[in-house]
Every structure is written in structure tokens, then in C-alpha cells.
PDB file of C-alpha atoms in Angstrom:
ATOM      1  CA  MET A   1       0.000   0.000   0.000  1.00 46.00           C
ATOM      2  CA  ASP A   2       1.372   3.436  -0.999  1.00 48.00           C
ATOM      3  CA  LEU A   3       1.897   5.634   2.091  1.00 48.00           C
ATOM      4  CA  LEU A   4       3.089   8.781   0.312  1.00 48.00           C
ATOM      5  CA  PRO A   5       1.793  11.882   2.182  1.00 52.00           C
ATOM      6  CA  SER A   6      -1.192  13.656   0.725  1.00 57.00           C
ATOM      7  CA  PRO A   7      -1.129  17.457   0.037  1.00 57.00           C
ATOM      8  CA  ALA A   8      -3.231  18.032   3.172  1.00 55.00           C
ATOM      9  CA  VAL A   9      -0.713  16.186   5.328  1.00 48.00           C
ATOM     10  CA  ASP A  10       2.123  18.147   3.710  1.00 59.00           C
ATOM     11  CA  ALA A  11       0.401  21.420   4.519  1.00 52.00           C
ATOM     12  CA  ALA A  12      -0.227  20.417   8.141  1.00 53.00           C
ATOM     13  CA  SER A  13       3.383  19.339   8.557  1.00 57.00           C
ATOM     14  CA  GLN A  14       4.611  22.647   7.177  1.00 55.00           C
ATOM     15  CA  ILE A  15       2.370  24.609   9.589  1.00 49.00           C
ATOM     16  CA  LEU A  16       3.689  22.606  12.542  1.00 48.00           C
ATOM     17  CA  ALA A  17       7.275  23.117  11.417  1.00 53.00           C
ATOM     18  CA  ASN A  18       6.745  26.875  11.053  1.00 52.00           C
ATOM     19  CA  ALA A  19       5.102  27.054  14.478  1.00 46.00           C
ATOM     20  CA  SER A  20       8.008  25.168  16.049  1.00 47.00           C
ATOM     21  CA  THR A  21      10.549  27.480  14.417  1.00 48.00           C
ATOM     22  CA  THR A  22       8.627  30.559  15.557  1.00 45.00           C
ATOM     23  CA  ALA A  23       8.386  29.263  19.115  1.00 43.00           C
ATOM     24  CA  THR A  24      12.092  28.478  19.175  1.00 43.00           C
ATOM     25  CA  ASN A  25      13.029  31.929  17.881  1.00 46.00           C
ATOM     26  CA  SER A  26      10.630  33.535  20.342  1.00 43.00           C
ATOM     27  CA  SER A  27      12.160  31.712  23.291  1.00 42.00           C
ATOM     28  CA  LEU A  28      15.656  32.655  22.192  1.00 44.00           C
ATOM     29  CA  GLY A  29      15.493  36.248  21.132  1.00 49.00           C
ATOM     30  CA  SER A  30      12.108  37.907  20.884  1.00 54.00           C
ATOM     31  CA  PRO A  31      10.990  40.664  23.270  1.00 54.00           C
ATOM     32  CA  PRO A  32       9.015  39.608  26.341  1.00 54.00           C
ATOM     33  CA  SER A  33       5.264  39.992  26.580  1.00 61.00           C
ATOM     34  CA  THR A  34       3.853  43.247  27.894  1.00 64.00           C
ATOM     35  CA  LEU A  35       2.594  41.507  31.027  1.00 71.00           C
ATOM     36  CA  MET A  36       5.974  39.893  31.733  1.00 65.00           C
ATOM     37  CA  LEU A  37       7.770  43.193  31.152  1.00 61.00           C
ATOM     38  CA  LEU A  38       5.376  45.081  33.420  1.00 66.00           C
ATOM     39  CA  ALA A  39       5.669  42.460  36.168  1.00 67.00           C
ATOM     40  CA  THR A  40       9.451  42.547  36.044  1.00 64.00           C
ATOM     41  CA  THR A  41       9.442  46.337  36.041  1.00 64.00           C
ATOM     42  CA  VAL A  42       7.377  46.340  39.230  1.00 68.00           C
ATOM     43  CA  VAL A  43       9.631  43.725  40.844  1.00 69.00           C
ATOM     44  CA  GLY A  44      12.737  45.615  39.737  1.00 68.00           C
ATOM     45  CA  CYS A  45      11.430  48.874  41.178  1.00 70.00           C
ATOM     46  CA  CYS A  46      10.731  47.121  44.478  1.00 73.00           C
ATOM     47  CA  VAL A  47      14.290  45.793  44.470  1.00 75.00           C
ATOM     48  CA  PHE A  48      15.701  49.270  43.823  1.00 76.00           C
ATOM     49  CA  ALA A  49      13.475  50.810  46.494  1.00 76.00           C
ATOM     50  CA  SER A  50      14.467  48.129  48.993  1.00 79.00           C
ATOM     51  CA  PHE A  51      18.148  48.605  48.201  1.00 83.00           C
ATOM     52  CA  SER A  52      17.776  52.358  48.649  1.00 82.00           C
ATOM     53  CA  VAL A  53      16.143  51.947  52.060  1.00 82.00           C
ATOM     54  CA  LEU A  54      18.717  49.397  53.211  1.00 86.00           C
ATOM     55  CA  HIS A  55      21.592  51.595  52.074  1.00 88.00           C
ATOM     56  CA  MET A  56      20.080  54.607  53.858  1.00 87.00           C
ATOM     57  CA  LEU A  57      19.767  52.647  57.086  1.00 87.00           C
ATOM     58  CA  PHE A  58      23.267  51.198  56.808  1.00 92.00           C
ATOM     59  CA  PHE A  59      24.802  54.509  55.760  1.00 92.00           C
ATOM     60  CA  GLU A  60      23.157  56.292  58.685  1.00 90.00           C
ATOM     61  CA  ARG A  61      24.494  53.753  61.198  1.00 91.00           C
ATOM     62  CA  TRP A  62      27.931  53.720  59.598  1.00 94.00           C
ATOM     63  CA  THR A  63      28.344  57.500  59.481  1.00 93.00           C
ATOM     64  CA  ASP A  64      26.874  57.896  62.987  1.00 92.00           C
ATOM     65  CA  TRP A  65      29.565  55.545  64.266  1.00 94.00           C
ATOM     66  CA  LEU A  66      32.306  57.410  62.394  1.00 95.00           C
ATOM     67  CA  TYR A  67      30.953  60.740  63.637  1.00 94.00           C
ATOM     68  CA  TYR A  68      29.933  60.133  67.248  1.00 92.00           C
ATOM     69  CA  GLU A  69      32.249  57.294  68.275  1.00 94.00           C
ATOM     70  CA  LYS A  70      35.366  57.634  66.147  1.00 93.00           C
ATOM     71  CA  LYS A  71      35.277  61.439  65.694  1.00 94.00           C
ATOM     72  CA  ILE A  72      36.450  60.961  62.099  1.00 95.00           C
ATOM     73  CA  LEU A  73      33.685  62.726  60.212  1.00 96.00           C
ATOM     74  CA  LYS A  74      32.919  66.436  60.542  1.00 95.00           C
ATOM     75  CA  ARG A  75      29.699  68.418  60.157  1.00 94.00           C
ATOM     76  CA  ARG A  76      28.685  72.078  60.193  1.00 91.00           C
ATOM     77  CA  GLN A  77      25.139  71.432  61.443  1.00 89.00           C
ATOM     78  CA  PRO A  78      24.318  69.244  64.450  1.00 89.00           C
ATOM     79  CA  LEU A  79      22.489  66.014  63.758  1.00 85.00           C
ATOM     80  CA  GLY A  80      20.365  66.082  66.887  1.00 71.00           C
ATOM     81  CA  LYS A  81      17.213  67.373  65.184  1.00 62.00           C
ATOM     82  CA  ARG A  82      17.155  65.234  62.043  1.00 63.00           C
ATOM     83  CA  ILE A  83      13.870  63.839  60.781  1.00 60.00           C
ATOM     84  CA  SER A  84      13.713  60.457  59.068  1.00 57.00           C
ATOM     85  CA  TYR A  85      11.966  59.914  55.745  1.00 56.00           C
ATOM     86  CA  THR A  86      12.010  56.181  55.219  1.00 51.00           C
ATOM     87  CA  SER A  87       9.768  55.901  52.156  1.00 51.00           C
ATOM     88  CA  PRO A  88      11.896  56.539  49.058  1.00 49.00           C
ATOM     89  CA  VAL A  89       9.435  54.780  46.749  1.00 49.00           C
ATOM     90  CA  ASP A  90       8.590  57.923  44.792  1.00 50.00           C
ATOM     91  CA  THR A  91      12.307  58.636  44.500  1.00 50.00           C
ATOM     92  CA  VAL A  92      13.226  55.414  42.746  1.00 51.00           C
ATOM     93  CA  VAL A  93      10.169  53.968  41.035  1.00 49.00           C
ATOM     94  CA  LEU A  94       9.836  56.448  38.179  1.00 47.00           C
ATOM     95  CA  ALA A  95      13.541  57.203  38.219  1.00 48.00           C
ATOM     96  CA  PHE A  96      14.400  53.679  37.112  1.00 54.00           C
ATOM     97  CA  PHE A  97      11.188  52.771  35.260  1.00 52.00           C
ATOM     98  CA  PRO A  98      12.601  53.545  31.782  1.00 49.00           C
ATOM     99  CA  VAL A  99      15.803  51.668  32.561  1.00 53.00           C
ATOM    100  CA  LEU A 100      13.896  48.522  33.378  1.00 54.00           C
ATOM    101  CA  LEU A 101      11.713  48.917  30.303  1.00 50.00           C
ATOM    102  CA  ARG A 102      14.736  49.265  28.028  1.00 50.00           C
ATOM    103  CA  ALA A 103      16.537  46.393  29.731  1.00 50.00           C
ATOM    104  CA  ASN A 104      14.043  43.834  28.438  1.00 49.00           C
ATOM    105  CA  GLY A 105      16.903  41.753  27.052  1.00 50.00           C
ATOM    106  CA  ILE A 106      16.986  39.942  30.378  1.00 49.00           C
ATOM    107  CA  PHE A 107      14.236  37.672  28.967  1.00 46.00           C
ATOM    108  CA  THR A 108      16.094  36.751  25.794  1.00 50.00           C
ATOM    109  CA  ASN A 109      19.267  35.072  24.701  1.00 51.00           C
ATOM    110  CA  THR A 110      20.924  38.519  24.596  1.00 65.00           C
ATOM    111  CA  THR A 111      21.356  38.501  28.385  1.00 75.00           C
ATOM    112  CA  ASP A 112      25.014  38.324  29.385  1.00 84.00           C
ATOM    113  CA  PHE A 113      26.304  37.699  32.894  1.00 88.00           C
ATOM    114  CA  THR A 114      29.987  38.069  32.002  1.00 93.00           C
ATOM    115  CA  PHE A 115      31.761  40.404  34.403  1.00 95.00           C
ATOM    116  CA  LYS A 116      33.508  43.033  32.248  1.00 95.00           C
ATOM    117  CA  PRO A 117      35.349  45.596  34.433  1.00 95.00           C
ATOM    118  CA  LEU A 118      36.144  48.063  31.627  1.00 96.00           C
ATOM    119  CA  ASP A 119      32.557  48.052  30.368  1.00 96.00           C
ATOM    120  CA  ILE A 120      31.296  48.564  33.930  1.00 95.00           C
ATOM    121  CA  LEU A 121      33.650  51.511  34.478  1.00 95.00           C
ATOM    122  CA  ALA A 122      32.645  53.036  31.138  1.00 96.00           C
ATOM    123  CA  SER A 123      28.935  52.591  31.898  1.00 95.00           C
ATOM    124  CA  ASN A 124      29.433  54.081  35.358  1.00 95.00           C
ATOM    125  CA  LEU A 125      31.161  57.159  33.914  1.00 95.00           C
ATOM    126  CA  ILE A 126      28.395  57.554  31.329  1.00 95.00           C
ATOM    127  CA  VAL A 127      25.636  57.397  33.943  1.00 93.00           C
ATOM    128  CA  TYR A 128      27.393  60.066  36.036  1.00 95.00           C
ATOM    129  CA  LEU A 129      27.922  62.355  33.047  1.00 95.00           C
ATOM    130  CA  SER A 130      24.383  61.807  31.738  1.00 93.00           C
ATOM    131  CA  PHE A 131      22.814  62.425  35.114  1.00 92.00           C
ATOM    132  CA  ASP A 132      24.974  65.464  35.841  1.00 94.00           C
ATOM    133  CA  THR A 133      24.209  67.059  32.465  1.00 94.00           C
ATOM    134  CA  VAL A 134      20.450  66.561  32.527  1.00 93.00           C
ATOM    135  CA  TYR A 135      20.056  67.218  36.237  1.00 94.00           C
ATOM    136  CA  TYR A 136      21.975  70.506  36.238  1.00 96.00           C
ATOM    137  CA  PHE A 137      19.594  72.153  33.767  1.00 95.00           C
ATOM    138  CA  ALA A 138      16.411  70.504  35.070  1.00 95.00           C
ATOM    139  CA  HIS A 139      17.377  71.247  38.671  1.00 95.00           C
ATOM    140  CA  ARG A 140      18.128  74.880  37.864  1.00 95.00           C
ATOM    141  CA  ILE A 141      14.763  75.236  36.129  1.00 95.00           C
ATOM    142  CA  LEU A 142      13.032  73.749  39.188  1.00 95.00           C
ATOM    143  CA  HIS A 143      14.650  76.486  41.280  1.00 95.00           C
ATOM    144  CA  GLU A 144      14.301  79.436  38.929  1.00 95.00           C
ATOM    145  CA  SER A 145      10.656  78.830  38.059  1.00 95.00           C
ATOM    146  CA  PRO A 146       8.632  80.036  41.079  1.00 95.00           C
ATOM    147  CA  PHE A 147       5.721  77.795  40.141  1.00 96.00           C
ATOM    148  CA  LEU A 148       7.824  74.627  39.746  1.00 95.00           C
ATOM    149  CA  TYR A 149       9.824  75.340  42.878  1.00 95.00           C
ATOM    150  CA  ARG A 150       6.731  75.956  44.980  1.00 94.00           C
ATOM    151  CA  THR A 151       4.720  72.991  43.697  1.00 94.00           C
ATOM    152  CA  ILE A 152       7.437  70.368  43.160  1.00 92.00           C
ATOM    153  CA  HIS A 153      10.910  71.043  44.531  1.00 93.00           C
ATOM    154  CA  LYS A 154      10.356  73.073  47.687  1.00 92.00           C
ATOM    155  CA  ARG A 155       9.465  70.027  49.783  1.00 89.00           C
ATOM    156  CA  HIS A 156      13.020  68.746  49.263  1.00 89.00           C
ATOM    157  CA  HIS A 157      14.422  71.951  50.818  1.00 91.00           C
ATOM    158  CA  ASP A 158      12.037  72.272  53.742  1.00 86.00           C
ATOM    159  CA  SER A 159      14.123  70.349  56.285  1.00 83.00           C
ATOM    160  CA  LEU A 160      17.486  70.975  57.917  1.00 84.00           C
ATOM    161  CA  PRO A 161      19.989  69.635  58.825  1.00 87.00           C
ATOM    162  CA  VAL A 162      20.932  67.862  55.619  1.00 89.00           C
ATOM    163  CA  HIS A 163      21.064  64.120  56.249  1.00 87.00           C
ATOM    164  CA  VAL A 164      20.750  60.903  54.299  1.00 88.00           C
ATOM    165  CA  PHE A 165      16.971  60.498  54.582  1.00 85.00           C
ATOM    166  CA  LEU A 166      16.371  63.745  52.667  1.00 85.00           C
ATOM    167  CA  THR A 167      17.042  61.687  49.539  1.00 84.00           C
ATOM    168  CA  ALA A 168      13.569  60.215  49.983  1.00 80.00           C
ATOM    169  CA  LYS A 169      11.855  63.572  50.343  1.00 83.00           C
ATOM    170  CA  ALA A 170      11.442  64.254  46.640  1.00 83.00           C
ATOM    171  CA  HIS A 171       8.284  64.809  44.626  1.00 84.00           C
ATOM    172  CA  ILE A 172       7.538  62.062  42.130  1.00 81.00           C
ATOM    173  CA  LEU A 173       7.263  64.672  39.329  1.00 85.00           C
ATOM    174  CA  GLU A 174      10.818  65.763  40.106  1.00 86.00           C
ATOM    175  CA  ASN A 175      11.964  62.344  38.972  1.00 81.00           C
ATOM    176  CA  VAL A 176       9.916  62.599  35.793  1.00 81.00           C
ATOM    177  CA  ILE A 177      11.496  65.967  34.967  1.00 86.00           C
ATOM    178  CA  ALA A 178      15.062  65.573  36.208  1.00 86.00           C
ATOM    179  CA  VAL A 179      15.945  61.919  36.755  1.00 84.00           C
ATOM    180  CA  SER A 180      14.167  59.709  34.222  1.00 82.00           C
ATOM    181  CA  PRO A 181      15.479  61.587  31.133  1.00 86.00           C
ATOM    182  CA  ALA A 182      19.038  61.224  32.424  1.00 87.00           C
ATOM    183  CA  MET A 183      18.627  57.499  32.977  1.00 84.00           C
ATOM    184  CA  ILE A 184      17.088  57.038  29.529  1.00 83.00           C
ATOM    185  CA  LEU A 185      20.060  58.863  27.978  1.00 88.00           C
ATOM    186  CA  TRP A 186      22.583  56.753  29.909  1.00 89.00           C
ATOM    187  CA  ASN A 187      20.827  53.497  29.078  1.00 85.00           C
ATOM    188  CA  PHE A 188      20.612  54.354  25.381  1.00 86.00           C
ATOM    189  CA  ILE A 189      24.317  55.261  25.142  1.00 90.00           C
ATOM    190  CA  THR A 190      25.454  52.242  27.139  1.00 90.00           C
ATOM    191  CA  MET A 191      23.283  49.704  25.315  1.00 86.00           C
ATOM    192  CA  THR A 192      24.200  51.189  21.929  1.00 88.00           C
ATOM    193  CA  PHE A 193      27.944  51.772  22.215  1.00 92.00           C
ATOM    194  CA  ILE A 194      29.194  49.719  25.177  1.00 93.00           C
ATOM    195  CA  THR A 195      27.188  46.481  25.238  1.00 88.00           C
ATOM    196  CA  LYS A 196      26.173  46.652  21.530  1.00 87.00           C
ATOM    197  CA  GLY A 197      22.546  45.826  22.238  1.00 80.00           C
ATOM    198  CA  VAL A 198      23.333  43.008  24.650  1.00 82.00           C
ATOM    199  CA  PHE A 199      21.924  43.275  28.162  1.00 81.00           C
ATOM    200  CA  ASN A 200      24.996  42.741  30.322  1.00 87.00           C
ATOM    201  CA  PHE A 201      23.673  42.314  33.836  1.00 86.00           C
ATOM    202  CA  TRP A 202      26.664  43.816  35.675  1.00 92.00           C
ATOM    203  CA  THR A 203      27.241  46.684  33.244  1.00 92.00           C
ATOM    204  CA  ILE A 204      23.660  47.876  33.692  1.00 86.00           C
ATOM    205  CA  MET A 205      22.884  46.978  37.291  1.00 87.00           C
ATOM    206  CA  LEU A 206      26.056  48.058  39.133  1.00 91.00           C
ATOM    207  CA  PRO A 207      25.958  51.686  37.868  1.00 91.00           C
ATOM    208  CA  ASN A 208      22.253  51.768  38.809  1.00 87.00           C
ATOM    209  CA  LEU A 209      23.000  50.742  42.375  1.00 88.00           C
ATOM    210  CA  THR A 210      25.974  53.107  42.504  1.00 91.00           C
ATOM    211  CA  MET A 211      23.714  56.020  41.582  1.00 89.00           C
ATOM    212  CA  ILE A 212      21.379  55.140  44.447  1.00 86.00           C
ATOM    213  CA  MET A 213      24.347  55.213  46.831  1.00 90.00           C
ATOM    214  CA  GLU A 214      25.494  58.497  45.298  1.00 92.00           C
ATOM    215  CA  PHE A 215      22.064  60.071  45.894  1.00 89.00           C
ATOM    216  CA  ASN A 216      22.252  59.027  49.537  1.00 89.00           C
ATOM    217  CA  THR A 217      25.858  60.162  49.950  1.00 92.00           C
ATOM    218  CA  ALA A 218      25.042  63.578  48.481  1.00 92.00           C
ATOM    219  CA  HIS A 219      22.634  64.178  51.356  1.00 91.00           C
ATOM    220  CA  ALA A 220      24.940  63.002  54.133  1.00 91.00           C
ATOM    221  CA  GLY A 221      25.791  66.548  55.299  1.00 92.00           C
ATOM    222  CA  TYR A 222      29.391  65.687  56.218  1.00 94.00           C
ATOM    223  CA  LEU A 223      32.699  67.019  55.026  1.00 94.00           C
ATOM    224  CA  ASP A 224      33.693  64.313  52.545  1.00 94.00           C
ATOM    225  CA  HIS A 225      35.978  61.576  53.846  1.00 94.00           C
ATOM    226  CA  TRP A 226      37.148  58.341  52.208  1.00 91.00           C
ATOM    227  CA  THR A 227      35.503  56.214  54.907  1.00 92.00           C
ATOM    228  CA  MET A 228      32.074  57.240  53.576  1.00 92.00           C
ATOM    229  CA  TYR A 229      32.689  55.301  50.344  1.00 88.00           C
ATOM    230  CA  VAL A 230      34.031  51.994  51.639  1.00 84.00           C
ATOM    231  CA  VAL A 231      30.924  50.069  50.519  1.00 80.00           C
ATOM    232  CA  SER A 232      30.837  51.634  47.048  1.00 83.00           C
ATOM    233  CA  PRO A 233      34.071  51.156  45.067  1.00 83.00           C
ATOM    234  CA  LEU A 234      32.510  52.461  41.843  1.00 90.00           C
ATOM    235  CA  GLN A 235      32.048  55.865  43.497  1.00 91.00           C
ATOM    236  CA  TRP A 236      35.832  55.995  43.839  1.00 89.00           C
ATOM    237  CA  SER A 237      36.218  55.707  40.067  1.00 89.00           C
ATOM    238  CA  ILE A 238      34.476  59.091  39.842  1.00 91.00           C
ATOM    239  CA  LYS A 239      35.994  60.841  42.883  1.00 89.00           C
ATOM    240  CA  ILE A 240      39.487  60.691  41.392  1.00 88.00           C
ATOM    241  CA  LEU A 241      38.432  62.617  38.268  1.00 88.00           C
ATOM    242  CA  PRO A 242      39.021  66.362  37.773  1.00 83.00           C
ATOM    243  CA  PHE A 243      35.966  68.523  38.539  1.00 85.00           C
ATOM    244  CA  ALA A 244      34.447  65.751  40.696  1.00 90.00           C
ATOM    245  CA  ARG A 245      32.574  67.314  43.581  1.00 89.00           C
ATOM    246  CA  ARG A 246      33.109  66.761  47.251  1.00 89.00           C
ATOM    247  CA  VAL A 247      29.560  65.655  46.850  1.00 90.00           C
ATOM    248  CA  ALA A 248      28.358  65.600  50.476  1.00 92.00           C
ATOM    249  CA  ALA A 249      29.747  68.991  51.511  1.00 93.00           C
ATOM    250  CA  GLU A 250      29.036  70.772  48.214  1.00 94.00           C
ATOM    251  CA  HIS A 251      25.480  69.490  47.943  1.00 94.00           C
ATOM    252  CA  GLU A 252      24.920  70.548  51.550  1.00 93.00           C
ATOM    253  CA  ASN A 253      25.948  74.021  50.371  1.00 93.00           C
ATOM    254  CA  HIS A 254      23.168  73.804  47.810  1.00 94.00           C
ATOM    255  CA  HIS A 255      20.628  73.106  50.560  1.00 93.00           C
ATOM    256  CA  LEU A 256      21.970  75.952  52.674  1.00 92.00           C
ATOM    257  CA  MET A 257      22.373  78.532  49.896  1.00 92.00           C
ATOM    258  CA  VAL A 258      19.617  77.219  47.568  1.00 91.00           C
ATOM    259  CA  THR A 259      20.892  78.961  44.415  1.00 92.00           C
ATOM    260  CA  LYS A 260      24.337  77.322  44.283  1.00 93.00           C
ATOM    261  CA  ASN A 261      25.727  73.935  43.207  1.00 95.00           C
ATOM    262  CA  TYR A 262      22.878  72.710  41.027  1.00 95.00           C
ATOM    263  CA  ALA A 263      24.939  69.916  39.461  1.00 94.00           C
ATOM    264  CA  PRO A 264      25.273  66.963  41.831  1.00 89.00           C
ATOM    265  CA  MET A 265      28.397  65.108  40.647  1.00 92.00           C
ATOM    266  CA  PHE A 266      30.795  67.482  38.891  1.00 94.00           C
ATOM    267  CA  ARG A 267      31.653  71.183  39.111  1.00 93.00           C
ATOM    268  CA  HIS A 268      32.050  72.193  35.465  1.00 93.00           C
ATOM    269  CA  PHE A 269      28.450  73.256  34.747  1.00 94.00           C
ATOM    270  CA  ASP A 270      28.265  75.320  37.935  1.00 95.00           C
ATOM    271  CA  LEU A 271      31.642  76.915  37.182  1.00 94.00           C
ATOM    272  CA  LEU A 272      30.462  77.838  33.684  1.00 94.00           C
ATOM    273  CA  GLY A 273      27.072  78.996  34.948  1.00 93.00           C
ATOM    274  CA  GLY A 274      28.449  81.054  37.843  1.00 94.00           C
ATOM    275  CA  THR A 275      26.674  78.951  40.453  1.00 94.00           C
ATOM    276  CA  HIS A 276      29.583  77.087  42.047  1.00 94.00           C
ATOM    277  CA  GLU A 277      30.261  77.496  45.767  1.00 92.00           C
ATOM    278  CA  GLY A 278      32.911  75.403  47.518  1.00 90.00           C
ATOM    279  CA  PRO A 279      32.436  74.346  51.143  1.00 88.00           C
ATOM    280  CA  ALA A 280      33.902  76.481  53.939  1.00 89.00           C
ATOM    281  CA  VAL A 281      36.009  73.697  55.420  1.00 91.00           C
ATOM    282  CA  GLU A 282      36.813  75.637  58.593  1.00 91.00           C
ATOM    283  CA  LYS A 283      33.140  75.559  59.592  1.00 91.00           C
ATOM    284  CA  TYR A 284      33.102  71.761  59.903  1.00 93.00           C
ATOM    285  CA  GLN A 285      33.748  70.269  63.342  1.00 93.00           C
ATOM    286  CA  THR A 286      33.769  66.851  64.989  1.00 93.00           C
ATOM    287  CA  ALA A 287      30.821  65.592  67.035  1.00 92.00           C
ATOM    288  CA  ASP A 288      32.316  66.554  70.402  1.00 90.00           C
ATOM    289  CA  VAL A 289      32.367  70.180  69.217  1.00 91.00           C
ATOM    290  CA  ILE A 290      29.401  70.688  66.919  1.00 88.00           C
ATOM    291  CA  GLU A 291      26.792  68.657  68.821  1.00 85.00           C
ATOM    292  CA  GLN A 292      27.242  70.917  71.844  1.00 79.00           C
ATOM    293  CA  THR A 293      25.454  73.627  69.862  1.00 72.00           C
ATOM    294  CA  PHE A 294      22.308  71.503  69.687  1.00 66.00           C
ATOM    295  CA  LYS A 295      19.947  72.067  72.586  1.00 58.00           C
ATOM    296  CA  PRO A 296      16.855  69.860  72.435  1.00 51.00           C
ATOM    297  CA  ARG A 297      13.548  71.423  73.369  1.00 44.00           C
ATOM    298  CA  LYS A 298      12.344  70.696  76.866  1.00 44.00           C
ATOM    299  CA  ALA A 299       8.991  68.986  77.218  1.00 41.00           C
ATOM    300  CA  LYS A 300       6.283  71.356  78.317  1.00 45.00           C
ATOM    301  CA  SER A 301       5.104  70.787  81.867  1.00 44.00           C
ATOM    302  CA  ASN A 302       1.387  70.532  82.487  1.00 42.00           C
TER     303      ASN A 302
END
């Protein structure tokens, strides 16, 4: 009996073969579904938010120990009246939303977990330069527009002394205006010219986490000291560069003077724009000196 396949069987076989090929290609290199991408974005934002909170808590304990116990760090404002803001969700969710959207390669065969030190250093430099460029102009606009300052940015300047938890006291629209565009720019440059379209886990994630630590360090309120950066080696790769700010002291100057030091990481834009103000180092003292100026309010007697 002749068992040669009929045209109908041929057609069915071809459909199955095409479906198998499509499924294989989809599993290897196609973009993830919208639902999967959204779910991972939410999870990623929770991870970033959790990391930010944990770093704030650790950084506070670490710098308190260096300041109060070891008398290594110096401040110009006493810490006794600080207020904690422990909900940095609006600081990180929208800030890193576009990064996680663009980094959808994690679901495809383009994901790479190879540790490439030079690529990581290059990506880290790019994220600092991108953020500094975008943030200088956006930050200055937020200050020089009375409406934007009053409705968006003023809440970030309402509290003194400057301390790490002020990082969390930022309006969510501030991140839309000043942070997200910078992260989109960095991610585009890095994915295009450094990783060549491949999602390298370390090259993308480590600079992200370093920026979170940089945000927190900028609001420490101390005169900068190397011990503040022991948990963040990638910050050191920036601190050794010309025009790198003494980020904690110089950003504290911004909070005290309001119209100075708009750029967070480097000095060049503020030098060109006439808004640079270096810290008065002689005003910084150790805890045994400066904390004596803080006199807590006495409880009212009934």
C-alpha cells in the first residue's frame, strides 16, 4: 500500500514546522510579553526601592559611628534634630522605570552575565555624566521657576539639617522631569555603544546601584571623607576625576544657599554657569564640638 503523504498532510506538517521554528526563535530572542515586562518592572522597582532603604539605614548607622564614636567625620550642622523619611518609593520607582523597560533583554538570549570591568567603568562614567548634564539644567529650572519650585521642589528643601533620609523627600514629578530623562540617555548610550545591544547584567545593574548610593551620599551633610565610600568602590572611580565634587559637603551648600551647586556630581556646569560654591572647610567640626550647639527642646510641663 502506498503511504506517500497527501497534500493536506504536507500542509499540516509545514504549519507545525513553522510554528516550532517561531516558538524556538521567540524563546531565544524575541521581546518579552507586555505583562511579563510590566511584572518585572514592578519587581525591579521594588528591588531598587528596597536597596535604597537598606543603604540609607546602613549609611546612617555607619556614618553615625564614624561621627559620634570615632570622631572621624565632621559636620557644620548638628544632627540632633534630624527627621527620618524612610519611604523613598517615589524617589526610585519612576527614576528607574525607563531603565527597566529598556533592559528587556533579560528575557532573551541577549542577556550576558559576564563580568567586564572596563565596560562597567565606562557605563558608570556615562551614567554620572548623563545624570549630571540633565540634572543641572532641570534642577536649575526647578529652582528658577517660582511655580515649579513651589509645587514640586520646595518640599526637598524644607528640612534641615541635611542628612541621608532627605534623599527620599522628593516629589515624584521631580523624577519625571530631572531623573528619568538622564537614565534614559545613559541606558541608550550604554546599550548602543558599550554592550552593543546586549543586556549585560553587571554593566547595567552596578551603575544603577551606585547612583542610588550616590544620591544618599550627596545628602549626608558631612565634610567628605574616604571612609564614607568603603561600601561603594565604583564611586571611587568618579571621585578621582578632575571637577568631581566633594559631593556631600558641596550638595549641603546647595541646601543651605539654595541657588548654588545645582549639578550633583561634577563642578564644570556650575563653574560655567556662575553657580559654584565650595564648602567652607573651617566651619566643619567633629561631634564633640558641633553637637554641643544643639539644645533639644524641653517637654512642656502641664
